[in-house]
PDB file of C-alpha atoms and ligand atoms in Angstrom:
ATOM      1  CA  MET A  39      60.822 -28.747  28.022  1.00 49.00           C
ATOM      2  CA  LYS A  40      60.388 -29.332  24.371  1.00 50.00           C
ATOM      3  CA  ASN A  41      57.625 -27.604  22.811  1.00 50.00           C
ATOM      4  CA  SER A  42      55.271 -30.966  22.381  1.00 51.00           C
ATOM      5  CA  GLN A  43      53.912 -29.113  19.197  1.00 55.00           C
ATOM      6  CA  THR A  44      56.822 -30.588  17.201  1.00 68.00           C
ATOM      7  CA  ASP A  45      57.444 -33.870  19.439  1.00 81.00           C
ATOM      8  CA  LYS A  46      56.804 -36.935  17.277  1.00 92.00           C
ATOM      9  CA  ILE A  47      53.409 -39.200  17.842  1.00 97.00           C
ATOM     10  CA  CYS A  48      53.277 -42.828  16.878  1.00 98.00           C
ATOM     11  CA  LEU A  49      50.641 -43.446  14.159  1.00 98.00           C
ATOM     12  CA  TRP A  50      49.868 -46.708  16.226  1.00 98.00           C
ATOM     13  CA  CYS A  51      50.372 -46.138  19.654  1.00 98.00           C
ATOM     14  CA  LEU A  52      50.092 -42.301  19.788  1.00 97.00           C
ATOM     15  CA  ALA A  53      52.508 -42.312  22.260  1.00 97.00           C
ATOM     16  CA  ARG A  54      54.703 -38.841  21.573  1.00 95.00           C
ATOM     17  CA  GLU A  55      58.356 -38.502  21.872  1.00 93.00           C
ATOM     18  CA  PRO A  56      59.935 -38.467  24.755  1.00 92.00           C
ATOM     19  CA  LYS A  57      57.563 -41.061  26.048  1.00 96.00           C
ATOM     20  CA  VAL A  58      58.988 -43.304  23.302  1.00 97.00           C
ATOM     21  CA  THR A  59      61.684 -43.249  20.762  1.00 97.00           C
ATOM     22  CA  PHE A  60      61.608 -43.169  17.211  1.00 97.00           C
ATOM     23  CA  VAL A  61      65.735 -44.893  16.724  1.00 96.00           C
ATOM     24  CA  LYS A  62      64.313 -47.462  14.196  1.00 96.00           C
ATOM     25  CA  LYS A  63      63.561 -47.542  10.819  1.00 95.00           C
ATOM     26  CA  ALA A  64      59.892 -48.994  10.190  1.00 96.00           C
ATOM     27  CA  HIS A  65      59.510 -50.522   7.337  1.00 96.00           C
ATOM     28  CA  THR A  66      55.635 -49.990   5.739  1.00 97.00           C
ATOM     29  CA  ILE A  67      55.904 -53.338   4.005  1.00 95.00           C
ATOM     30  CA  PRO A  68      58.223 -55.693   4.921  1.00 92.00           C
ATOM     31  CA  LYS A  69      62.016 -56.289   3.986  1.00 89.00           C
ATOM     32  CA  SER A  70      61.191 -59.030   3.297  1.00 86.00           C
ATOM     33  CA  LEU A  71      60.019 -58.662   0.880  1.00 89.00           C
ATOM     34  CA  GLY A  72      61.389 -56.494  -1.279  1.00 88.00           C
ATOM     35  CA  GLY A  73      59.760 -53.709   1.015  1.00 91.00           C
ATOM     36  CA  GLN A  74      62.308 -50.136   0.912  1.00 92.00           C
ATOM     37  CA  ASN A  75      59.933 -47.250   2.203  1.00 95.00           C
ATOM     38  CA  TYR A  76      59.812 -46.077   6.086  1.00 96.00           C
ATOM     39  CA  ASN A  77      57.737 -44.774   7.906  1.00 97.00           C
ATOM     40  CA  ASN A  78      59.077 -42.628  10.609  1.00 96.00           C
ATOM     41  CA  ASN A  79      55.797 -42.512  12.812  1.00 97.00           C
ATOM     42  CA  VAL A  80      55.936 -46.100  14.069  1.00 98.00           C
ATOM     43  CA  CYS A  81      57.887 -45.901  17.718  1.00 98.00           C
ATOM     44  CA  ASP A  82      60.208 -48.556  18.372  1.00 98.00           C
ATOM     45  CA  ASP A  83      58.245 -50.582  20.502  1.00 97.00           C
ATOM     46  CA  CYS A  84      55.056 -51.176  17.634  1.00 97.00           C
ATOM     47  CA  ASN A  85      57.940 -50.860  15.141  1.00 97.00           C
ATOM     48  CA  TYR A  86      59.160 -54.292  17.535  1.00 96.00           C
ATOM     49  CA  TYR A  87      55.506 -55.340  17.906  1.00 95.00           C
ATOM     50  CA  PHE A  88      54.776 -56.120  14.368  1.00 95.00           C
ATOM     51  CA  GLY A  89      58.122 -57.810  13.520  1.00 93.00           C
ATOM     52  CA  ASN A  90      57.753 -60.403  16.557  1.00 91.00           C
ATOM     53  CA  ARG A  91      55.536 -62.713  17.874  1.00 85.00           C
ATOM     54  CA  ASP A  92      52.756 -61.627  20.463  1.00 76.00           C
ATOM     55  CA  SER A  93      54.139 -63.135  23.658  1.00 72.00           C
ATOM     56  CA  HIS A  94      50.409 -63.252  24.907  1.00 67.00           C
ATOM     57  CA  ASN A  95      48.265 -64.926  22.384  1.00 61.00           C
ATOM     58  CA  GLY A  96      50.015 -65.123  19.156  1.00 71.00           C
ATOM     59  CA  LYS A  97      51.801 -68.269  17.971  1.00 80.00           C
ATOM     60  CA  TYR A  98      52.937 -65.992  14.368  1.00 88.00           C
ATOM     61  CA  SER A  99      54.242 -62.357  13.766  1.00 92.00           C
ATOM     62  CA  ILE A 100      52.203 -60.484  11.530  1.00 93.00           C
ATOM     63  CA  GLU A 101      55.627 -60.079   9.803  1.00 93.00           C
ATOM     64  CA  VAL A 102      56.051 -63.461   9.480  1.00 90.00           C
ATOM     65  CA  ALA A 103      52.537 -64.004   8.377  1.00 92.00           C
ATOM     66  CA  LEU A 104      52.668 -61.410   5.646  1.00 93.00           C
ATOM     67  CA  LYS A 105      55.984 -63.615   4.393  1.00 91.00           C
ATOM     68  CA  GLU A 106      54.331 -66.312   4.502  1.00 89.00           C
ATOM     69  CA  ALA A 107      51.853 -65.219   1.871  1.00 88.00           C
ATOM     70  CA  PHE A 108      53.415 -62.684  -0.079  1.00 90.00           C
ATOM     71  CA  SER A 109      56.811 -64.092  -0.867  1.00 86.00           C
ATOM     72  CA  ILE A 110      54.986 -66.770  -2.839  1.00 82.00           C
ATOM     73  CA  SER A 111      52.820 -64.482  -4.840  1.00 83.00           C
ATOM     74  CA  ARG A 112      56.220 -62.162  -5.523  1.00 84.00           C
ATOM     75  CA  LYS A 113      57.939 -65.326  -6.135  1.00 81.00           C
ATOM     76  CA  ARG A 114      55.479 -65.339  -9.023  1.00 77.00           C
ATOM     77  CA  PHE A 115      55.683 -62.783 -10.923  1.00 76.00           C
ATOM     78  CA  LEU A 116      59.869 -62.414 -10.716  1.00 77.00           C
ATOM     79  CA  LEU A 117      59.735 -66.203 -12.025  1.00 71.00           C
ATOM     80  CA  GLY A 118      57.888 -64.793 -15.453  1.00 64.00           C
ATOM     81  CA  GLY A 119      59.298 -67.792 -17.424  1.00 49.00           C
ATOM     82  CA  ILE A 120      62.409 -68.291 -15.963  1.00 50.00           C
ATOM     83  CA  PRO A 121      63.599 -72.529 -14.283  1.00 47.00           C
ATOM     84  CA  LYS A 122      63.320 -72.507 -10.816  1.00 49.00           C
ATOM     85  CA  ARG A 123      66.241 -72.959 -10.280  1.00 48.00           C
ATOM     86  CA  LYS A 124      67.678 -69.711 -11.215  1.00 48.00           C
ATOM     87  CA  VAL A 125      65.153 -67.860  -9.042  1.00 50.00           C
ATOM     88  CA  GLY A 126      66.773 -69.270  -5.915  1.00 51.00           C
ATOM     89  CA  GLU A 127      65.011 -71.319  -3.092  1.00 54.00           C
ATOM     90  CA  PHE A 128      61.794 -69.715  -1.256  1.00 55.00           C
ATOM     91  CA  LYS A 129      62.111 -69.364   2.161  1.00 71.00           C
ATOM     92  CA  SER A 130      58.634 -70.671   3.337  1.00 79.00           C
ATOM     93  CA  GLN A 131      57.667 -72.679   6.214  1.00 82.00           C
ATOM     94  CA  PHE A 132      54.597 -73.480   5.007  1.00 85.00           C
ATOM     95  CA  PHE A 133      54.575 -73.718   1.091  1.00 83.00           C
ATOM     96  CA  GLU A 134      56.579 -74.194  -1.703  1.00 80.00           C
ATOM     97  CA  MET A 135      55.745 -73.674  -5.321  1.00 77.00           C
ATOM     98  CA  LYS A 136      56.306 -76.417  -7.597  1.00 79.00           C
ATOM     99  CA  GLU A 137      57.118 -76.346 -11.376  1.00 78.00           C
ATOM    100  CA  ARG A 138      55.825 -78.649 -14.045  1.00 81.00           C
ATOM    101  CA  ASN A 139      56.000 -77.665 -17.670  1.00 80.00           C
ATOM    102  CA  GLY A 140      56.454 -73.402 -16.828  1.00 73.00           C
ATOM    103  CA  LYS A 141      52.951 -74.111 -14.858  1.00 76.00           C
ATOM    104  CA  TYR A 142      53.232 -73.569 -10.996  1.00 75.00           C
ATOM    105  CA  ARG A 143      51.761 -74.630  -8.105  1.00 77.00           C
ATOM    106  CA  LEU A 144      51.306 -74.237  -4.706  1.00 79.00           C
ATOM    107  CA  ALA A 145      52.295 -77.205  -2.464  1.00 83.00           C
ATOM    108  CA  VAL A 146      51.558 -77.214   1.365  1.00 83.00           C
ATOM    109  CA  ARG A 147      54.241 -78.621   3.407  1.00 84.00           C
ATOM    110  CA  PRO A 148      53.630 -80.989   6.395  1.00 85.00           C
ATOM    111  CA  SER A 149      54.461 -77.911   8.801  1.00 82.00           C
ATOM    112  CA  TYR A 150      51.252 -76.111   7.687  1.00 82.00           C
ATOM    113  CA  MET A 151      48.512 -79.523   8.234  1.00 78.00           C
ATOM    114  CA  PHE A 152      49.832 -78.655  11.927  1.00 78.00           C
ATOM    115  CA  ALA A 153      49.667 -75.118  11.995  1.00 78.00           C
ATOM    116  CA  SER A 154      46.725 -72.961  13.767  1.00 82.00           C
ATOM    117  CA  GLN A 155      44.798 -71.955  10.144  1.00 84.00           C
ATOM    118  CA  ILE A 156      42.679 -69.280  12.704  1.00 86.00           C
ATOM    119  CA  GLU A 157      45.721 -67.213  14.229  1.00 88.00           C
ATOM    120  CA  LEU A 158      47.876 -67.136  10.618  1.00 90.00           C
ATOM    121  CA  CYS A 159      44.692 -65.831   8.967  1.00 92.00           C
ATOM    122  CA  ARG A 160      43.847 -63.279  11.664  1.00 93.00           C
ATOM    123  CA  ALA A 161      47.877 -62.429  11.655  1.00 94.00           C
ATOM    124  CA  PHE A 162      47.431 -61.763   8.262  1.00 95.00           C
ATOM    125  CA  LYS A 163      45.053 -59.530   8.091  1.00 97.00           C
ATOM    126  CA  ARG A 164      46.089 -57.461  10.263  1.00 97.00           C
ATOM    127  CA  GLY A 165      49.435 -57.382   8.131  1.00 97.00           C
ATOM    128  CA  LEU A 166      46.956 -56.008   5.635  1.00 97.00           C
ATOM    129  CA  TYR A 167      45.915 -53.654   7.883  1.00 98.00           C
ATOM    130  CA  LYS A 168      49.210 -52.176   9.410  1.00 98.00           C
ATOM    131  CA  MET A 169      50.505 -52.001   5.904  1.00 97.00           C
ATOM    132  CA  TYR A 170      47.857 -49.803   5.171  1.00 97.00           C
ATOM    133  CA  LEU A 171      47.762 -47.621   7.464  1.00 98.00           C
ATOM    134  CA  GLU A 172      51.244 -47.296   7.213  1.00 98.00           C
ATOM    135  CA  GLU A 173      51.307 -46.432   4.043  1.00 96.00           C
ATOM    136  CA  LEU A 174      48.137 -44.031   3.520  1.00 96.00           C
ATOM    137  CA  ASN A 175      50.404 -42.540   6.293  1.00 97.00           C
ATOM    138  CA  ARG A 176      53.597 -42.430   4.068  1.00 96.00           C
ATOM    139  CA  GLN A 177      51.916 -41.590   1.428  1.00 94.00           C
ATOM    140  CA  TYR A 178      49.487 -39.123   2.262  1.00 94.00           C
ATOM    141  CA  GLY A 179      50.202 -37.864   5.444  1.00 95.00           C
ATOM    142  CA  LYS A 180      46.671 -39.739   6.956  1.00 96.00           C
ATOM    143  CA  GLY A 181      46.270 -41.964  10.062  1.00 97.00           C
ATOM    144  CA  PHE A 182      46.342 -39.697  13.233  1.00 97.00           C
ATOM    145  CA  GLU A 183      42.652 -39.471  13.157  1.00 97.00           C
ATOM    146  CA  LEU A 184      41.038 -41.473  16.048  1.00 97.00           C
ATOM    147  CA  ASP A 185      38.074 -43.223  13.185  1.00 96.00           C
ATOM    148  CA  TYR A 186      40.918 -45.024  12.628  1.00 98.00           C
ATOM    149  CA  ASN A 187      41.041 -46.664  15.975  1.00 98.00           C
ATOM    150  CA  ILE A 188      39.278 -49.979  14.552  1.00 98.00           C
ATOM    151  CA  ILE A 189      42.466 -50.396  12.431  1.00 98.00           C
ATOM    152  CA  ARG A 190      44.971 -50.212  16.127  1.00 98.00           C
ATOM    153  CA  HIS A 191      42.744 -52.203  18.309  1.00 97.00           C
ATOM    154  CA  PHE A 192      42.916 -54.961  15.752  1.00 97.00           C
ATOM    155  CA  ALA A 193      46.137 -54.737  14.211  1.00 97.00           C
ATOM    156  CA  ARG A 194      48.060 -53.096  16.558  1.00 97.00           C
ATOM    157  CA  TYR A 195      46.136 -54.544  20.058  1.00 95.00           C
ATOM    158  CA  ASN A 196      45.158 -58.352  18.872  1.00 93.00           C
ATOM    159  CA  PHE A 197      41.314 -56.463  19.786  1.00 94.00           C
ATOM    160  CA  SER A 198      38.250 -58.061  18.665  1.00 93.00           C
ATOM    161  CA  ASP A 199      38.050 -59.150  14.797  1.00 95.00           C
ATOM    162  CA  LEU A 200      37.902 -57.301  11.007  1.00 97.00           C
ATOM    163  CA  PRO A 201      36.589 -58.979   8.149  1.00 97.00           C
ATOM    164  CA  VAL A 202      38.615 -58.192   4.826  1.00 98.00           C
ATOM    165  CA  LEU A 203      37.238 -59.196   1.393  1.00 97.00           C
ATOM    166  CA  TYR A 204      39.034 -61.095  -1.223  1.00 96.00           C
ATOM    167  CA  PHE A 205      38.341 -60.722  -4.605  1.00 95.00           C
ATOM    168  CA  THR A 206      38.983 -63.337  -7.008  1.00 92.00           C
ATOM    169  CA  ARG A 207      40.168 -62.415 -10.918  1.00 88.00           C
ATOM    170  CA  ARG A 208      38.204 -63.438 -13.593  1.00 85.00           C
ATOM    171  CA  ILE A 209      41.533 -64.092 -15.854  1.00 76.00           C
ATOM    172  CA  GLY A 210      45.278 -64.073 -14.759  1.00 67.00           C
ATOM    173  CA  VAL A 211      45.686 -61.176 -16.741  1.00 60.00           C
ATOM    174  CA  MET A 212      47.436 -58.214 -14.273  1.00 62.00           C
ATOM    175  CA  ILE A 213      49.139 -54.945 -15.247  1.00 58.00           C
ATOM    176  CA  PHE A 214      52.759 -55.043 -13.115  1.00 62.00           C
ATOM    177  CA  PHE A 215      55.788 -54.221 -13.712  1.00 63.00           C
ATOM    178  CA  LYS A 216      58.984 -56.286 -13.028  1.00 67.00           C
ATOM    179  CA  SER A 217      59.978 -53.843 -10.285  1.00 73.00           C
ATOM    180  CA  GLU A 218      56.515 -54.219  -8.903  1.00 76.00           C
ATOM    181  CA  ALA A 219      57.933 -57.098  -7.654  1.00 78.00           C
ATOM    182  CA  GLU A 220      61.127 -56.485  -6.448  1.00 82.00           C
ATOM    183  CA  THR A 221      59.964 -53.692  -4.681  1.00 84.00           C
ATOM    184  CA  PRO A 222      56.545 -53.507  -3.952  1.00 85.00           C
ATOM    185  CA  ILE A 223      54.481 -50.734  -2.885  1.00 83.00           C
ATOM    186  CA  LEU A 224      50.727 -50.799  -1.635  1.00 87.00           C
ATOM    187  CA  TYR A 225      48.481 -49.173  -4.247  1.00 85.00           C
ATOM    188  CA  PHE A 226      45.055 -47.169  -2.993  1.00 83.00           C
ATOM    189  CA  ASP A 227      44.080 -46.391  -6.146  1.00 77.00           C
ATOM    190  CA  ARG A 228      45.562 -47.348  -9.372  1.00 74.00           C
ATOM    191  CA  MET A 229      43.544 -49.098 -11.266  1.00 77.00           C
ATOM    192  CA  ASN A 230      39.544 -47.297 -10.997  1.00 81.00           C
ATOM    193  CA  TYR A 231      37.668 -50.612 -10.147  1.00 87.00           C
ATOM    194  CA  LEU A 232      39.262 -50.476  -6.708  1.00 92.00           C
ATOM    195  CA  TYR A 233      36.547 -48.822  -4.213  1.00 94.00           C
ATOM    196  CA  SER A 234      36.685 -46.464  -1.904  1.00 94.00           C
ATOM    197  CA  ASP A 235      34.635 -44.370   0.297  1.00 94.00           C
ATOM    198  CA  ASN A 236      34.751 -43.021   4.276  1.00 94.00           C
ATOM    199  CA  LYS A 237      34.106 -46.790   5.919  1.00 97.00           C
ATOM    200  CA  PHE A 238      35.443 -49.006   3.031  1.00 97.00           C
ATOM    201  CA  VAL A 239      38.560 -49.353   1.227  1.00 96.00           C
ATOM    202  CA  GLU A 240      40.378 -51.310  -1.305  1.00 96.00           C
ATOM    203  CA  ILE A 241      43.895 -52.138  -1.774  1.00 94.00           C
ATOM    204  CA  GLU A 242      46.234 -53.867  -4.707  1.00 91.00           C
ATOM    205  CA  PHE A 243      48.934 -55.542  -3.765  1.00 91.00           C
ATOM    206  CA  LEU A 244      51.131 -58.081  -5.692  1.00 87.00           C
ATOM    207  CA  GLY A 245      48.659 -58.996  -7.935  1.00 85.00           C
ATOM    208  CA  HIS A 246      45.865 -59.186  -5.251  1.00 90.00           C
ATOM    209  CA  VAL A 247      42.936 -57.309  -4.404  1.00 93.00           C
ATOM    210  CA  PHE A 248      41.643 -56.848  -0.539  1.00 96.00           C
ATOM    211  CA  GLY A 249      38.806 -54.624   0.739  1.00 97.00           C
ATOM    212  CA  PHE A 250      37.713 -53.941   4.270  1.00 98.00           C
ATOM    213  CA  PRO A 251      36.294 -51.582   6.804  1.00 98.00           C
ATOM    214  CA  ILE A 252      38.733 -49.171   7.803  1.00 98.00           C
ATOM    215  CA  THR A 253      36.214 -47.234  10.935  1.00 97.00           C
ATOM    216  CA  ASP A 254      32.963 -48.003  12.827  1.00 97.00           C
ATOM    217  CA  PHE A 255      30.250 -49.962   9.900  1.00 97.00           C
ATOM    218  CA  SER A 256      27.399 -51.702  10.894  1.00 97.00           C
ATOM    219  CA  VAL A 257      27.049 -55.363   9.254  1.00 97.00           C
ATOM    220  CA  GLU A 258      24.438 -54.049   7.095  1.00 98.00           C
ATOM    221  CA  GLU A 259      27.046 -51.689   5.584  1.00 98.00           C
ATOM    222  CA  PHE A 260      30.022 -54.061   4.930  1.00 98.00           C
ATOM    223  CA  GLU A 261      27.360 -55.945   2.775  1.00 97.00           C
ATOM    224  CA  ASP A 262      25.580 -52.906   0.945  1.00 97.00           C
ATOM    225  CA  TYR A 263      29.627 -52.400   0.337  1.00 98.00           C
ATOM    226  CA  ALA A 264      30.764 -56.452  -0.536  1.00 97.00           C
ATOM    227  CA  GLN A 265      27.611 -55.672  -3.539  1.00 96.00           C
ATOM    228  CA  LYS A 266      28.498 -52.297  -4.732  1.00 96.00           C
ATOM    229  CA  SER A 267      31.919 -53.739  -5.148  1.00 97.00           C
ATOM    230  CA  ILE A 268      31.723 -56.425  -6.780  1.00 95.00           C
ATOM    231  CA  GLU A 269      28.894 -54.934  -9.194  1.00 95.00           C
ATOM    232  CA  MET A 270      31.572 -52.529 -10.792  1.00 94.00           C
ATOM    233  CA  LYS A 271      34.514 -55.078 -10.929  1.00 93.00           C
ATOM    234  CA  LYS A 272      32.564 -58.077 -12.418  1.00 93.00           C
ATOM    235  CA  ASP A 273      34.101 -57.558 -15.539  1.00 91.00           C
ATOM    236  CA  PHE A 274      37.936 -58.470 -13.844  1.00 90.00           C
ATOM    237  CA  PHE A 275      37.020 -59.956 -10.960  1.00 93.00           C
ATOM    238  CA  VAL A 276      34.573 -63.486 -10.324  1.00 92.00           C
ATOM    239  CA  GLU A 277      33.362 -63.005  -6.723  1.00 93.00           C
ATOM    240  CA  ALA A 278      34.944 -61.510  -3.411  1.00 95.00           C
ATOM    241  CA  LYS A 279      34.846 -63.736   0.170  1.00 95.00           C
ATOM    242  CA  VAL A 280      35.087 -63.026   3.569  1.00 96.00           C
ATOM    243  CA  ILE A 281      38.993 -64.329   4.548  1.00 95.00           C
ATOM    244  CA  GLU A 282      38.805 -66.938   6.993  1.00 92.00           C
ATOM    245  CA  LYS A 283      41.742 -68.577   6.166  1.00 87.00           C
ATOM    246  CA  PHE A 284      45.441 -68.336   4.699  1.00 82.00           C
ATOM    247  CA  THR A 285      44.817 -69.938   1.494  1.00 82.00           C
ATOM    248  CA  ASP A 286      41.297 -68.533   0.412  1.00 89.00           C
ATOM    249  CA  VAL A 287      43.807 -66.069  -1.100  1.00 89.00           C
ATOM    250  CA  ASP A 288      44.938 -67.326  -4.387  1.00 84.00           C
ATOM    251  CA  ILE A 289      48.741 -66.911  -3.003  1.00 78.00           C
ATOM    252  CA  SER A 290      50.764 -68.889  -5.846  1.00 74.00           C
ATOM    253  CA  LEU A 291      48.814 -66.929  -8.253  1.00 76.00           C
ATOM    254  CA  SER A 292      47.571 -69.442 -10.176  1.00 75.00           C
ATOM    255  CA  ILE A 293      45.372 -67.884 -12.085  1.00 71.00           C
ATOM    256  CA  MET A 294      48.529 -67.146 -14.014  1.00 72.00           C
ATOM    257  CA  ASN A 295      48.599 -70.509 -15.120  1.00 69.00           C
ATOM    258  CA  SER A 296      45.618 -70.068 -17.325  1.00 59.00           C
TER     259      SER A 296
HETATM  260 ZN1   ZN B 510      53.691 -46.790  19.027  1.00 52.09          ZN
END
């Protein structure tokens, strides 16, 4: 029998080898968004789950929700001043980017009208948590702690609901490198306006800032956190809102037009 100390454990289902296998490469950020990093602690079952529709109660896979939101932002970064036709088509089922005189705006396809906004937003929020825990684990070796079970329940098992704050920028000036859009990674503490404590964290991804709880919390604690956070970043951000639908997020980064 193998020494259980050396058996791998899955970050999500916490099952060990050989009960689960670790054959497939699990991208922490979808490959379709240019993600190139893997997390070696995601079992094949959990990896499959995030890439496919939940057969019981989901219309959209987590990967699709992330791709739909962030491929638009990513293209917006990559575009810079280049005419759209040279960057290629936006492969999105819901959106397209319209350009006029170098300004871009998001156009909604009819399919978006018929989409379930609640489900799409839910899959998106779960996707943020998925990227968060896998990148936290990859970058810092953390994440197995049972305190993170609220993330597992929501992201991996589709139970309960967790609030996600989105911060609206004051001005469209962002520090980024072109390589960041080509192969985006998740930032935890690059900018000193990103708040974190033992219950709430903020991440920056492709120009967007999100904040959310990572362990058990009360409503009062959440409100307190939101207040402290917006106060500390008021020079750069106008407001914070709890996202309820996909388009609460400025996915086309229209702020960059101004
Ligand atoms: Zn697993």
